[in-house]
Short mmCIF file of C-alpha atoms in Angstrom, two decimals:
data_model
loop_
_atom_site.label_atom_id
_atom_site.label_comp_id
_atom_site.label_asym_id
_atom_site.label_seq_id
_atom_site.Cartn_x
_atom_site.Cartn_y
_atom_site.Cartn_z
CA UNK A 747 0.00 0.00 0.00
CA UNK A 748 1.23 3.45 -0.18
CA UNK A 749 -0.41 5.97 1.82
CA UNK A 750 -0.81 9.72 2.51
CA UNK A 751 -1.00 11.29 6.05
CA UNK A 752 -1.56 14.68 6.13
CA UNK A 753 -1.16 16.67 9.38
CA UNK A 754 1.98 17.52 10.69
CA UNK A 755 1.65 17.12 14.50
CA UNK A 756 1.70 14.54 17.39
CA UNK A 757 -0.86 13.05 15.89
CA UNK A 758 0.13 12.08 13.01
CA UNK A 759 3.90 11.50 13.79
CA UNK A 760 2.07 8.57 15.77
CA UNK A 761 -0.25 7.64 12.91
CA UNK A 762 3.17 7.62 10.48
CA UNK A 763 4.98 5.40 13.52
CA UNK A 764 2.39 2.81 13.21
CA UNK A 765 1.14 2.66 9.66
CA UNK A 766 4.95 2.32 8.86
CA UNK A 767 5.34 -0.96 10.80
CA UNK A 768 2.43 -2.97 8.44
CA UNK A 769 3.56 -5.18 6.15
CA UNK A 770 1.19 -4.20 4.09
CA UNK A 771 2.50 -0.57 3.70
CA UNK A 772 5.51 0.18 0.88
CA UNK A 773 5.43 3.95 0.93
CA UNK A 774 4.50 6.38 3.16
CA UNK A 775 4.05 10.44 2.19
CA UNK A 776 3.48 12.85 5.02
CA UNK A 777 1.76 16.42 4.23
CA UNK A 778 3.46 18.31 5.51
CA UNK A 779 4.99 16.50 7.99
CA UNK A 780 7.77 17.38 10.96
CA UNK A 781 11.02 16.95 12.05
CA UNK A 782 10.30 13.50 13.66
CA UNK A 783 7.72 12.33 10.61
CA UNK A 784 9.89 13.40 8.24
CA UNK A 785 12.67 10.32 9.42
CA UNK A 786 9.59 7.91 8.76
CA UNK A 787 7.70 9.27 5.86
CA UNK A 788 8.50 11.64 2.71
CA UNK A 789 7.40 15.17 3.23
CA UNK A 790 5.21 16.95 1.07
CA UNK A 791 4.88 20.63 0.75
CA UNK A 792 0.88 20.69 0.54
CA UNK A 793 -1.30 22.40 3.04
CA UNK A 794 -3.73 20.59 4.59
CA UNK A 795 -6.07 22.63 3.38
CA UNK A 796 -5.17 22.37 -0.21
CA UNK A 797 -7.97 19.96 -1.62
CA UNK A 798 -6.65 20.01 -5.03
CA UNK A 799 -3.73 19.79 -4.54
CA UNK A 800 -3.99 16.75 -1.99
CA UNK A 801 -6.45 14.95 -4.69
CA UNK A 802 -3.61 16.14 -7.53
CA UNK A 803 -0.99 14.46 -5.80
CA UNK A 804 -3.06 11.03 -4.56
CA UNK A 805 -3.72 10.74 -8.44
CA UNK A 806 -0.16 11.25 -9.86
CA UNK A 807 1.42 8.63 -7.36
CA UNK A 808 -1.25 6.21 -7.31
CA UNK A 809 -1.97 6.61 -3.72
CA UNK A 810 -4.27 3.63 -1.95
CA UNK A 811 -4.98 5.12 0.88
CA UNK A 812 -5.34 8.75 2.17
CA UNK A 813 -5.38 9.75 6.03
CA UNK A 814 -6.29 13.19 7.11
CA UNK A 815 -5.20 13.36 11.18
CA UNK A 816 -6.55 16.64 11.76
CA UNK A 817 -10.54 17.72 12.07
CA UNK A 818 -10.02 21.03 9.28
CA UNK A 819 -9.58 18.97 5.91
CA UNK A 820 -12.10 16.22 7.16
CA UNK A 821 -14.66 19.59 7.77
CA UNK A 822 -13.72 20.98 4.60
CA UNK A 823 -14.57 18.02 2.28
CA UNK A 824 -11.18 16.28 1.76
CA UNK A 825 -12.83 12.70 2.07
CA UNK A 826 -15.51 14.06 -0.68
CA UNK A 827 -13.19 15.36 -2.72
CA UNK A 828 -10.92 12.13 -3.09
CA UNK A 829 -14.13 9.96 -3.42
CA UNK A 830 -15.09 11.83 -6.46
CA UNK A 831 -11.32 10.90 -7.93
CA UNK A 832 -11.53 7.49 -7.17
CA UNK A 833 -8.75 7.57 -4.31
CA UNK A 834 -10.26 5.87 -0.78
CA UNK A 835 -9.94 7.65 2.47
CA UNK A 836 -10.15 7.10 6.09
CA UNK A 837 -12.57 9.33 7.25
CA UNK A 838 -15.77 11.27 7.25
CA UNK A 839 -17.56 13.14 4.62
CA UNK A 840 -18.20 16.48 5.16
CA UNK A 841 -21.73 15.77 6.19
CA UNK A 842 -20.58 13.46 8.74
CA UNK A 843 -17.90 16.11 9.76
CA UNK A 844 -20.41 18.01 10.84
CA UNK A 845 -20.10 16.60 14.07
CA UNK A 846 -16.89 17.88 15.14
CA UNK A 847 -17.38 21.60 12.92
CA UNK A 848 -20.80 22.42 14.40
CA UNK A 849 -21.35 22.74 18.06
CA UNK A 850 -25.19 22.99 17.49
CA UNK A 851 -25.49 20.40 14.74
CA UNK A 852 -24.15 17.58 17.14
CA UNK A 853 -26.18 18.96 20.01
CA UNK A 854 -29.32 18.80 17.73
CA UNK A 855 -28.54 15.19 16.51
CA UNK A 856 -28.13 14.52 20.05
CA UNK A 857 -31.82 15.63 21.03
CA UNK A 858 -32.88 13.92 18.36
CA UNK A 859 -31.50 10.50 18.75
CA UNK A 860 -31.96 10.57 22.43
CA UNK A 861 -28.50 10.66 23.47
CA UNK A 862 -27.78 11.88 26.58
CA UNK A 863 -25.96 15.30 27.00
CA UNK A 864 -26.68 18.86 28.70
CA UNK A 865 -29.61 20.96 28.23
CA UNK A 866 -28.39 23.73 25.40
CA UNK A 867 -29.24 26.68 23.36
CA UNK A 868 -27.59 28.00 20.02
CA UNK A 869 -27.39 31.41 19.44
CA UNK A 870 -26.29 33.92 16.90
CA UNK A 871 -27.08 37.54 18.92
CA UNK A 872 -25.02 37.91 21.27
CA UNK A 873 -27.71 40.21 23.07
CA UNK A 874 -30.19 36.70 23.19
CA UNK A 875 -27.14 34.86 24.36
CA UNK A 876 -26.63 37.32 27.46
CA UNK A 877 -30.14 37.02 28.19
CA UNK A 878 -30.30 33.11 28.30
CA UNK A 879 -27.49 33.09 30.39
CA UNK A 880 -29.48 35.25 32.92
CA UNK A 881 -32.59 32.97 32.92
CA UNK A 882 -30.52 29.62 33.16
CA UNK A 883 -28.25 31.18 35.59
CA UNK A 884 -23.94 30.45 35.95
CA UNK A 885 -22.03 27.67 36.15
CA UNK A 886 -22.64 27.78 32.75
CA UNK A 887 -20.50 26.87 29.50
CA UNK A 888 -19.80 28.63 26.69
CA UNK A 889 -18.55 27.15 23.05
CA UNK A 890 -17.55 28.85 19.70
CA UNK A 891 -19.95 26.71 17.44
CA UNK A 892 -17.26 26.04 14.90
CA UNK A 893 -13.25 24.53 15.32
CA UNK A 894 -11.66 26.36 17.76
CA UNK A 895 -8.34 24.18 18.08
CA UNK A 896 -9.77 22.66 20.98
CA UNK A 897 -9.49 26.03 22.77
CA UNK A 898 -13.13 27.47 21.83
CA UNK A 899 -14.70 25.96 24.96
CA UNK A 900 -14.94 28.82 28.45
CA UNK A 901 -15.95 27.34 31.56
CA UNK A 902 -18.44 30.15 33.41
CA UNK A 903 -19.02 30.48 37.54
CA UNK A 904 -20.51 33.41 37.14
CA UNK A 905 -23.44 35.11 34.53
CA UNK A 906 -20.26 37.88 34.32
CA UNK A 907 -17.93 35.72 33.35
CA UNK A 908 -20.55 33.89 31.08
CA UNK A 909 -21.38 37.52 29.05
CA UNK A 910 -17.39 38.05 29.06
CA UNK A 911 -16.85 34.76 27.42
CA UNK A 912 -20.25 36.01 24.93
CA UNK A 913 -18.29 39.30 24.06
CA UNK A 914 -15.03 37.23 23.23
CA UNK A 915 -16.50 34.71 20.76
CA UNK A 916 -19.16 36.82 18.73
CA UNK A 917 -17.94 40.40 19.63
CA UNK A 918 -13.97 40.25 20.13
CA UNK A 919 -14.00 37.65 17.54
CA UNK A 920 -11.37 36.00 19.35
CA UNK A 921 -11.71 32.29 17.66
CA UNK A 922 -12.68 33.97 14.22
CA UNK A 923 -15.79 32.99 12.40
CA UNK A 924 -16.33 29.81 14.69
CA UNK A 925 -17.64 32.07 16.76
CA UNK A 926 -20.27 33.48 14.02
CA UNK A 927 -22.61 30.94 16.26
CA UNK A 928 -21.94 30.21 19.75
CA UNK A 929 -23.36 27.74 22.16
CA UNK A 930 -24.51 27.80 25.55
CA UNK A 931 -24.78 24.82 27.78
CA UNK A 932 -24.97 22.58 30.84
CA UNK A 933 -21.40 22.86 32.86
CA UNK A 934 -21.64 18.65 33.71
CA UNK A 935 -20.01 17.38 36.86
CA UNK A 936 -17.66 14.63 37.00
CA UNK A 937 -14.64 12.65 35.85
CA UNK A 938 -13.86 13.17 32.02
CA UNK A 939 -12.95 10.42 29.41
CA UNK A 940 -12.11 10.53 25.75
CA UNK A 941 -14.22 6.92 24.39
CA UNK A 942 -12.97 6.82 20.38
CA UNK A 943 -14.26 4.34 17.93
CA UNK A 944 -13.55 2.86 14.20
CA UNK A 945 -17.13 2.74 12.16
CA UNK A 946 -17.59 2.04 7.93
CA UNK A 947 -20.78 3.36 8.57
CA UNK A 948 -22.78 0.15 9.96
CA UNK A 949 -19.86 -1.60 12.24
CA UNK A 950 -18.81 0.28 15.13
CA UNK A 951 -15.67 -0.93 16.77
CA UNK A 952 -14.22 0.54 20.21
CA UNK A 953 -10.73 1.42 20.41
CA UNK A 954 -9.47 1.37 24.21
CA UNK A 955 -10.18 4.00 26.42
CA UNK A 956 -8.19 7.19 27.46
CA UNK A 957 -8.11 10.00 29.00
CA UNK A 958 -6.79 13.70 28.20
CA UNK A 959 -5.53 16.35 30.22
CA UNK A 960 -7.08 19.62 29.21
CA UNK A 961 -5.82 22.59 31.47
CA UNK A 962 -2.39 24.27 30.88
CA UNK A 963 -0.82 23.49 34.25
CA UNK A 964 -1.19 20.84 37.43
CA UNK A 965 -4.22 19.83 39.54
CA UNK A 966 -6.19 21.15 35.79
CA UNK A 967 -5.40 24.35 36.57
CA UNK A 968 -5.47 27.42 33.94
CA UNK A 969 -6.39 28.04 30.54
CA UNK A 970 -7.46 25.29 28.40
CA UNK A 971 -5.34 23.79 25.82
CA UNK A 972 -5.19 21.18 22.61
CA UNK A 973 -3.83 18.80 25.61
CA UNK A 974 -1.20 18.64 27.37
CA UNK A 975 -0.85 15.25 28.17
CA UNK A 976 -2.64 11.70 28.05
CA UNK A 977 -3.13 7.99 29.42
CA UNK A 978 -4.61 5.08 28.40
CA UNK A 979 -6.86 2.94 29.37
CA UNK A 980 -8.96 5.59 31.47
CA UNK A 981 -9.84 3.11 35.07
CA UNK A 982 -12.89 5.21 35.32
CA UNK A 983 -14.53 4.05 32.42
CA UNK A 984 -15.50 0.26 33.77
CA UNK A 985 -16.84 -2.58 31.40
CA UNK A 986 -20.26 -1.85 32.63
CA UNK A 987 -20.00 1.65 31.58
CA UNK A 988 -18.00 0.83 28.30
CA UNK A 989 -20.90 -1.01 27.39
CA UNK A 990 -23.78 1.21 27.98
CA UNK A 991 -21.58 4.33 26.06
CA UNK A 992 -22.11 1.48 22.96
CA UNK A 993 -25.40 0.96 23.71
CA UNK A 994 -26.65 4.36 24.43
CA UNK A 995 -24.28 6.98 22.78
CA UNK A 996 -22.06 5.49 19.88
CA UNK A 997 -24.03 3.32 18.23
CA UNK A 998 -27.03 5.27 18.31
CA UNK A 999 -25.26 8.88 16.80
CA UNK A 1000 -24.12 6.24 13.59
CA UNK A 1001 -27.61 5.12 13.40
CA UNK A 1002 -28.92 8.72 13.75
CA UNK A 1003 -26.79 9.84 11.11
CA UNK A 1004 -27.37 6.82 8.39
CA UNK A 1005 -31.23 7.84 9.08
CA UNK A 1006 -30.00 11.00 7.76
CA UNK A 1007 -28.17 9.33 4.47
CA UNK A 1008 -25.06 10.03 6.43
CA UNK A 1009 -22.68 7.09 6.27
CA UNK A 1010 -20.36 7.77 9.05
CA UNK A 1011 -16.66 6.25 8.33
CA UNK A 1012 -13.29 6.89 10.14
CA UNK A 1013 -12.80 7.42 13.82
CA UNK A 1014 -15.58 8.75 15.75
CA UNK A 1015 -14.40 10.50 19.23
CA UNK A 1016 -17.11 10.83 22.47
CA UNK A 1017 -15.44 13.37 24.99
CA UNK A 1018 -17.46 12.44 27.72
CA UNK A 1019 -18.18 13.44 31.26
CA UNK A 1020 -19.10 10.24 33.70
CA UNK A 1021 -21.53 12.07 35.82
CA UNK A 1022 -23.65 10.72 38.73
CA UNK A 1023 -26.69 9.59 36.03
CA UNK A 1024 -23.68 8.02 33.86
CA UNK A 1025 -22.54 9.07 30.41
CA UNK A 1026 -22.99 12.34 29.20
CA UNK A 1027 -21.67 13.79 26.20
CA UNK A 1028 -19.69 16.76 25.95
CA UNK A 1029 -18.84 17.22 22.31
CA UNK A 1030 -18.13 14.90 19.44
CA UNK A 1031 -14.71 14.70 17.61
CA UNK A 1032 -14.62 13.47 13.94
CA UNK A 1033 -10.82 12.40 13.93
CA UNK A 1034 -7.99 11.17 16.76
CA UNK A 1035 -7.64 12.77 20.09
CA UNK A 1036 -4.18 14.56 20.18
CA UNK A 1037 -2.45 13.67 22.09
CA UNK A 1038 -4.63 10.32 23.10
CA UNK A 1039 -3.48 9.35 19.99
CA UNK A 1040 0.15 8.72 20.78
CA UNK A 1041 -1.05 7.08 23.96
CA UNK A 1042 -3.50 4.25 21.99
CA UNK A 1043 -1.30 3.52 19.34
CA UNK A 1044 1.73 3.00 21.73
CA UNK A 1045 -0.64 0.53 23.19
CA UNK A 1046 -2.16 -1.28 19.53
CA UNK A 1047 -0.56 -4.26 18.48
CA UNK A 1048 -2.35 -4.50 15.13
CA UNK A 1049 -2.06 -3.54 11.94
CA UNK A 1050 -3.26 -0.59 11.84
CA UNK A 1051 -3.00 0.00 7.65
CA UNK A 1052 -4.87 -3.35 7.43
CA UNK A 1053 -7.96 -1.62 10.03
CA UNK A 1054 -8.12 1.68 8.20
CA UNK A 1055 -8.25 -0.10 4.69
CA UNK A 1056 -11.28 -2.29 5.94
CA UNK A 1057 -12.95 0.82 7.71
CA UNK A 1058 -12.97 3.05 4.27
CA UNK A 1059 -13.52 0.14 2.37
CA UNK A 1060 -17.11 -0.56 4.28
CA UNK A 1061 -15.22 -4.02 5.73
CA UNK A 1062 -15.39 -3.67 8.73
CA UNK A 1063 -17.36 -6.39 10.44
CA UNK A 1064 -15.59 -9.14 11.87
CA UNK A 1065 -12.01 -7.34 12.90
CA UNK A 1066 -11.00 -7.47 15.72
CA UNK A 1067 -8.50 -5.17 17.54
CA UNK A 1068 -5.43 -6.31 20.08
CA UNK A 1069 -4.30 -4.42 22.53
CA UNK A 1070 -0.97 -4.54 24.59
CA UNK A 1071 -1.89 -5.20 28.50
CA UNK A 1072 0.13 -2.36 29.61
CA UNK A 1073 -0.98 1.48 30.03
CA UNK A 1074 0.85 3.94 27.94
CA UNK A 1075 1.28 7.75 29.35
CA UNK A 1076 1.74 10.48 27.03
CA UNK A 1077 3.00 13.90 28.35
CA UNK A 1078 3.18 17.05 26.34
CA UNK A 1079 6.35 19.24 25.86
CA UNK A 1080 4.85 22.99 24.98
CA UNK A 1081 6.73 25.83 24.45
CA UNK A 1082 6.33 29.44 26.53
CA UNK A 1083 3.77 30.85 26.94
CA UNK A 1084 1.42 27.94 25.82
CA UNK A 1085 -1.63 28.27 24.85
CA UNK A 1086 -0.98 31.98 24.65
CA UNK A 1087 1.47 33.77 22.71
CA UNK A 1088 5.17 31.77 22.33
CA UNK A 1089 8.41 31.89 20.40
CA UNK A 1090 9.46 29.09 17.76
CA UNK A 1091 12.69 28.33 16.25
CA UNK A 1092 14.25 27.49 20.24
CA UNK A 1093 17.08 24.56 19.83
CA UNK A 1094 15.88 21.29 21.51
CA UNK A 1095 18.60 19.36 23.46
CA UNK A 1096 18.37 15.57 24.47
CA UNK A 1097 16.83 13.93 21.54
CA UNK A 1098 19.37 11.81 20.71
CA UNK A 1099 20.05 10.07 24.36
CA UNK A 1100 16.47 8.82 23.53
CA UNK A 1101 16.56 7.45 19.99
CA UNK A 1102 16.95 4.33 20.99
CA UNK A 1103 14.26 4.44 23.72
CA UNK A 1104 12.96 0.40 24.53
CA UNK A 1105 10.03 1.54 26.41
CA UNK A 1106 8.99 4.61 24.53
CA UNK A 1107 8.72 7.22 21.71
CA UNK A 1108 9.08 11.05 21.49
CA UNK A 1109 6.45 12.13 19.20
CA UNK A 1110 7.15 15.40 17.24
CA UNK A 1111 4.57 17.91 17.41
CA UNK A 1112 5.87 21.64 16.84
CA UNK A 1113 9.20 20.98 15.53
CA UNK A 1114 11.08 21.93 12.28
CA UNK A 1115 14.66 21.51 11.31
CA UNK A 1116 17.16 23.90 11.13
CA UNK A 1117 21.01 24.39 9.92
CA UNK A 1118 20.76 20.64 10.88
CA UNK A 1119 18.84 20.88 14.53
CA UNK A 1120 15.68 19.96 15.48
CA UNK A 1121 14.05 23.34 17.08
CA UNK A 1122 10.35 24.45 18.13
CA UNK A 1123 8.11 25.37 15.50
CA UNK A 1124 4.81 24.96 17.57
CA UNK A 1125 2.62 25.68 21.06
CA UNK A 1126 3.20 21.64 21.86
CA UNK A 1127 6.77 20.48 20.75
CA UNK A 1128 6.76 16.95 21.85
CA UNK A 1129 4.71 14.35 23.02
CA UNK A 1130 7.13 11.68 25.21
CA UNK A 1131 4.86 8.63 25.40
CA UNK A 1132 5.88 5.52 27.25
CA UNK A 1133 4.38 1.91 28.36
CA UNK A 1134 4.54 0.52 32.17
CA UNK A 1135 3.25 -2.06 34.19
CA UNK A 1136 0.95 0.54 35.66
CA UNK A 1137 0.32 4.39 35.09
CA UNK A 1138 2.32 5.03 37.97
CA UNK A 1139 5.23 3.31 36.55
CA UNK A 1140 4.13 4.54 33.07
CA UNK A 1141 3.97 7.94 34.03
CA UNK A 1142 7.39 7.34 35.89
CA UNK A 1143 9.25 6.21 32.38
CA UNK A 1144 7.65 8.92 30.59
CA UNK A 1145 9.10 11.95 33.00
CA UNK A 1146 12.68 10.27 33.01
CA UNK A 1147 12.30 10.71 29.37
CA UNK A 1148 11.02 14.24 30.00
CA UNK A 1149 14.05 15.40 32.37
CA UNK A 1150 16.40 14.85 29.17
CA UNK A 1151 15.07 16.93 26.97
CA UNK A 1152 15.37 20.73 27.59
CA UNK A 1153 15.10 24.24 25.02
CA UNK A 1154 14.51 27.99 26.69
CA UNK A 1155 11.17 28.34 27.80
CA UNK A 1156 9.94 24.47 27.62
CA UNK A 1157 6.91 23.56 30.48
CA UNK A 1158 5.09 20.63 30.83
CA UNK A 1159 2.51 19.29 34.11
CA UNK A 1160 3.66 16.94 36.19
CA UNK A 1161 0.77 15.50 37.03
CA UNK A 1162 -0.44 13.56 34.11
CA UNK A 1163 -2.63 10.48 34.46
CA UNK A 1164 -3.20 11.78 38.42
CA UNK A 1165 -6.72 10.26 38.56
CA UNK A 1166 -5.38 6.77 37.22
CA UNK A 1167 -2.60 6.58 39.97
CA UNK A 1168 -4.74 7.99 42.74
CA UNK A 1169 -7.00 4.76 42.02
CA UNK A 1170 -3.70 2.52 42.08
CA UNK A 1171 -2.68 3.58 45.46
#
């Protein structure tokens, strides 16, 4: 097979990792890849955005397969666009990606299909918006409707802070036009878990469970982020609850949508809160967590070229996914100043002491190459994954990693995978 990724963060240095151990696979391009991808896959000089051109270049080399890691080209049609050229991909359409690129569109399915999730309103004056913040009352929660880089999303004690966050989606304009529709909802109590599965559109297949670490800095403190670190599996989410999020949340949105001649395909992604009535949902993701990502497929001992063939080829049913025993701990490198404002092009020190890592992998996010170094080139840098007997001894291998890699500004938590090892002890 030869196959395109196109992304160029943690992500999709893990996807590259992975598809390049299948047998199956003989050449891998990367658009536009990293410092780290680029060791594993060629590098192409397309933007992610650049439908054309990504469908242009799938033609001319005769490309099997095509994986989009991040949410924007998936939103924008990508998957479409290559189906009308006769090139497969692993994904959703841009119906399905609806999910993930509307706020109120998932919400709305949700109501539909009875899946369980916060009460909600959608709103496009901010005015209204103010005043159904004042009838519901604060905590409250307020979203940009549209991708926000995972950073759309303001947590509200107060009906002040709630019309602050109003006037810096659809007034300041702060996430752009996601915020051209905003919504307001429930702010759920509880323990958060990301549940991701594989579906062609009739099979839906759970991958194991995880759990991301949202806030900028320990004990989820601060601004939120794309993630700054991961674990998997997630010890809160038990079998018993695994199988009612099937039962009562996954399967159901894929039925909801095919009712809607929407064939769902690719990875769908619950973020979930496990509150005291069970499952709720708190948004849907069309694509990979990042950085859960690195954190699964350190853990998948498949193939994972042969599972994303069979997914966009509607094959689905009947494959079966293995996992290794062990959990995996990923923990995010970021650069000053994270998620705010930060400086690139800072020289990172200590990759090589951990090329040859048994236990682990550094997965590049921000990074570029320079006059022959690796340097930052992103808000997350790295994403230093490792496998233990335990999260506390997974965690454990992943900081030693961490402590050998330095560049001015760099910050991490220390905390990742917390919950998991408070349960161990």
């Amino acid at each position: 097979m030869k196959i395109l990724v196109l992304g160029g963060g943690g992500r999709e240095h893990a996807l590259v990792w992975k598809l390049r151990q299948s047998p199956l696979v003989d050449r891998i391009w990367c658009a536009p890849g990293n410092a780290g991808i680029d060791e594993l896959a060629e590098p192409v000089a397309i933007d992610v955005t650049d439908l054309p051109g990504i469908v242009a270049f799938a033609r001319e080399h005769q490309v099997d397969l095509v994986v989009p890691g991040p949410e924007l080209p998936l939103t924008l049609g990508v998957i479409d666009a290559l189906r009308d050229a006769g090139v497969r991909g692993f994904g959703p359409t841009r119906a399905a990606a609806q999910l993930e690129g509307s706020k109120t569109f998932a919400k709305e399915l949700m109501r539909r299909a009875k899946v369980p999730t916060g009460f909600f309103s959608s709103f496009t004056d901010p005015d209204e918006a103010v005043r159904y913040v004042h009838e519901v009352g604060a905590p409250i929660v307020v979203k940009a409707d549209g991708l926000a880089a995972g950073k759309g999303v303001l947590l509200c004690e107060t009906a002040a802070e709630a019309e602050k966050a109003i006037d810096e989606i659809m007034r300041w304009r702060t996430f752009g036009a996601a915020g051209d529709r905003l919504v307001i909802e429930e702010l759920l109590a509880g323990e958060e878990v990301s549940f991701m599965a594989l579906t062609d559109g009739a099979t839906v297949l759970p991958l194991a469970s995880s759990q991301d670490h949202k806030r900028a800095f320990d004990g989820d403190a601060g601004p939120n982020t794309g993630g700054m670190g991961a674990y998997s599996p997630a010890p809160v989410l038990t079998p018993a609850l695994h199988d009612r999020i099937m039962r009562e949340i996954m399967e159901p949105v894929v039925r909801a949508l095919a009712e809607r001649k929407i064939v769902y395909t690719g990875v769908l992604y619950a973020g979930l809160m496990i509150t005291a009535e069970g499952p709720k949902v708190l948004e849907f993701n069309c694509r990979f967590g990042d950085p859960e990502c690195q954190a699964l497929l350190m853990r998948f001992a498949g193939d994972l070229a042969a599972v994303m063939d069979a997914v966009a080829r509607g094959a689905l049913a009947g494959t079966t996914l293995d996992w290794d025993p062990r959990p995996a701990v990923c923990v995010v490198l970021a650069a000053g100043g994270y998620p705010g404002n930060y400086e690139r092009g800072k020289p990172i020190r200590g990759l090589e002491a951990l090329r040859d890592w048994r236990d682990g992998m550094v997965f590049h996010a921000g990074t570029a190459r320079r006059d022959g170094e690796v340097v930052t080139n992103g808000g997350r840098v790295l994403g230093v994954t490792a496998l233990g007997r335990d999260v506390t001894a997974a965690a454990a291998a992943a900081y030693r990693a961490v402590d050998q890699i330095t560049w001015d500004g760099m910050h991490c938590r220390r905390d990742i995978g917390h919950r998991a090892m408070e349960r161990e002890r």
